[in-house]
Amino acid sequence: MKAYIRTYGCQMNERDSENIAAGFLSRGCSICDSDADADIVVVNTCSVRGQAEQKALGKLGHVIKRKNARRSNLPVVCVAGCMAQNMGESLLDRLPDLDLILGTRQIHRVAELCVEFCKRRMAGLEPREWRAKTAPRKEPRAAHGECKATFGEFGAAGPARENGAMQSLQDAQGAHGTRGAHGVYGVYGAQGDAAGAPRVSGILGGAADASAGGTLGGLADSVSSGLPGGALGKAAFGAFVDISDDAQSHRLIDMHLPSASRPCAFVSIMQGCQMSCSYCIVPKTRGVQRSRPEGEILAEIERLADGGTREVTLLGQVVNAYGREGGGAEGAGAFVRLLKKIAAIGGIERIRFTSPHPSFFGGELIDCYSSLKELCPYVHLPMQSGSDRILRQMRRPYDSARFLGIVEKLRAARADISISTDVIVGFPGESEDDFNMTRRLFAECGFDMAYIFKYSPRDGTPSAECDDDVPEGVKEERNQILLSLLQSQSQAFNDALVGSVQSVLVESAAKRGDSVYMGRTPHHRKVFFKGGADLPGKFVNVKILGASVSALSGEIA
């Protein structure tokens, strides 16, 4: 069985996709490079911007169109991640032939469910007769906080998963019983509040009657029973959708692909977000913040180090809020303690993290840049705007003076530190004065890398209720002004490295000719140089001979 995974979005999506791929491998599947060769296609999606959703929809449409043209029941097509969480069953309005829609708190089950679905397809277990034998079943209403069944009862590997607070949605289904408008069976999440409260869930099952076997959705066969009963309704009624919360999902994202040489690795230390930025859809798509137990993170990194990993990047939506669920002060030092314990793991020579929030960048964390040699002199610190008025509209709980103070303290702790940022231009109500404040703060902070976005409203966010009143042409002009400023600041930072000797962790062969390899400096700068095939995974000293805006070139010293 061959699986293809296409990933859109951030590093957390990349990490989730690796976890999915490792799940496929553990089930005897192979990972292929083309969806045309696959038995299973998974598209792991992003919802931060509309453009990312459109790309994912286009890819899914292409896969389904080719599948239908071949008159084949393969590949099984699954959409996962943030767009799946955000759009849920409504995706079937555009793509009615999807097989599975799995939200962000079901990522750990993507491989399990897709493989089981594919086994049933390959075994020919989707006869039309199911339409006569399979019927919707109304479940007794579950009291709030009661789960009618856990994932463990559906054959999930390992202990039963607690799904958190569950509430039946059958009343909302009306005459359809537990069957949705599209004939969808599965587990649904109800919308949380504007602050990103967790989606409460309801188990909506579809089961066959006794004539169909009466086991696990009414199907008794030789194929292992790993799917929820509702998923078996796909053959007759529609897709399987699960955008519910799983209160243990953050503890089930520690699988990595095997690699003979894995110099760098992402490690997710948490899921979700407890902030309430007015423009951001992440609390809706990623759910409430839950931090992984420290011991499990350290054990994962120790395994990676044993396998040759030398650099880890810690991932979290607000990574430096690790351990601070609920806003209490008891977790204030949890992230710094974690950094120090990771630094003590043998074999780990570099530590990075992304993305932090200015609100949680205290003095203890800043001091780590001078006291922990393993912590790289690079930080991504999202600014978003330099106007205090716009920051308040964005619900960013800091002002420009506080932000600049953090940057100055970071540079005092580590003079050569590289600082990147995020900026949104054209936020509703942004005046020319507001933008000029952003431009001045951008220059004062001296960012040498940045992601600069033109504002676009996202449905379901508070700012989407505001008038998008900055003309597109003005947004583009402001975007280009900051990009030009960034180009000069980045070039100046890179030029200052010319003539120096940098410690470079070699990652891979480059696509720039024979014997050219790529690695990164501690400042996260790409360096290209000639070397031997034994270099990936090793540290080498490289003398920097040239610099562009985005990369360095050199020779082994």
Coordinates of N, CA, C and O in Angstrom, one line a residue, residues 3 23 36 48 143 154 184 204 254 257 278 281 302 319 327 343 353 356 373 377 421 425 440-441 459 465 526:
A3 N 1.3 5.5 0.1 CA 0.7 6.7 0.5 C 1.5 7.9 0.0 O 2.7 7.9 0.0
G23 N 3.4 7.0 10.8 CA 2.3 6.1 11.0 C 2.0 5.2 9.9 O 1.8 4.0 10.1
A36 N -0.1 10.3 -8.3 CA -0.5 9.4 -9.4 C -0.3 7.9 -9.1 O -0.9 7.0 -9.6
V48 N -4.5 29.7 7.5 CA -4.1 31.0 7.9 C -4.4 32.0 6.9 O -4.9 33.1 7.3
A143 N -25.1 12.8 28.0 CA -25.0 13.9 28.9 C -23.7 14.7 28.7 O -22.7 14.1 28.3
F154 N -13.1 1.6 19.2 CA -13.1 1.4 17.8 C -11.9 0.7 17.2 O -11.7 0.7 16.0
V184 N -23.1 12.4 5.8 CA -21.8 12.2 6.4 C -21.9 11.5 7.8 O -22.8 11.9 8.6
L204 N -21.4 10.6 16.4 CA -22.5 10.4 15.5 C -22.3 9.1 14.8 O -21.4 9.0 13.9
D254 N 4.7 12.2 18.5 CA 6.1 12.0 18.7 C 6.8 11.0 17.8 O 7.9 10.6 18.0
L257 N 10.2 9.9 11.1 CA 10.7 9.1 10.0 C 12.1 8.5 10.3 O 12.9 9.3 10.8
S278 N -7.2 39.2 17.1 CA -8.4 39.4 16.4 C -8.4 38.9 14.9 O -9.5 38.7 14.3
I281 N -7.0 32.9 12.9 CA -8.0 31.7 12.9 C -7.4 30.5 13.6 O -8.1 29.6 13.9
E302 N 15.9 12.5 23.2 CA 17.0 11.6 23.4 C 17.0 10.5 22.3 O 18.1 10.1 21.9
V319 N 5.1 29.1 21.5 CA 6.0 28.1 22.1 C 6.6 28.5 23.4 O 6.8 27.6 24.3
G327 N -3.3 30.5 32.1 CA -2.8 31.8 32.4 C -2.1 31.9 33.8 O -1.8 33.0 34.2
A343 N 19.3 21.1 26.6 CA 20.8 21.4 26.4 C 21.7 20.4 27.0 O 22.8 20.2 26.6
F353 N 13.7 27.5 18.5 CA 12.3 27.4 18.8 C 11.5 28.4 18.0 O 12.0 29.5 17.7
P356 N 7.6 32.2 19.2 CA 7.3 32.7 20.6 C 6.4 33.9 20.5 O 6.1 34.4 19.4
K373 N 24.9 27.8 25.6 CA 25.7 27.8 24.3 C 24.9 27.0 23.2 O 25.1 27.2 22.0
P377 N 21.8 31.7 18.2 CA 21.6 33.2 18.2 C 20.6 33.6 17.1 O 21.0 34.4 16.2
T421 N 10.8 38.4 12.0 CA 9.5 38.9 12.5 C 8.4 38.6 11.5 O 8.6 38.1 10.4
V425 N 0.4 44.3 7.0 CA 0.1 45.6 6.5 C -1.3 45.7 6.0 O -1.9 44.7 5.5
R440 N 9.1 52.6 11.0 CA 10.1 53.1 11.9 C 10.5 52.0 12.9 O 11.7 51.8 13.1
L441 N 9.6 51.3 13.5 CA 9.9 50.2 14.4 C 10.6 49.1 13.7 O 11.6 48.5 14.3
D459 N -12.8 34.3 7.8 CA -14.1 34.0 8.4 C -13.9 33.4 9.7 O -13.1 32.5 9.9
E465 N -15.2 41.0 11.0 CA -16.4 41.8 11.1 C -16.2 43.3 10.8 O -17.1 44.0 10.7
K526 N 21.4 30.0 5.3 CA 21.8 28.9 4.5 C 23.2 29.2 3.9 O 23.5 30.4 3.5

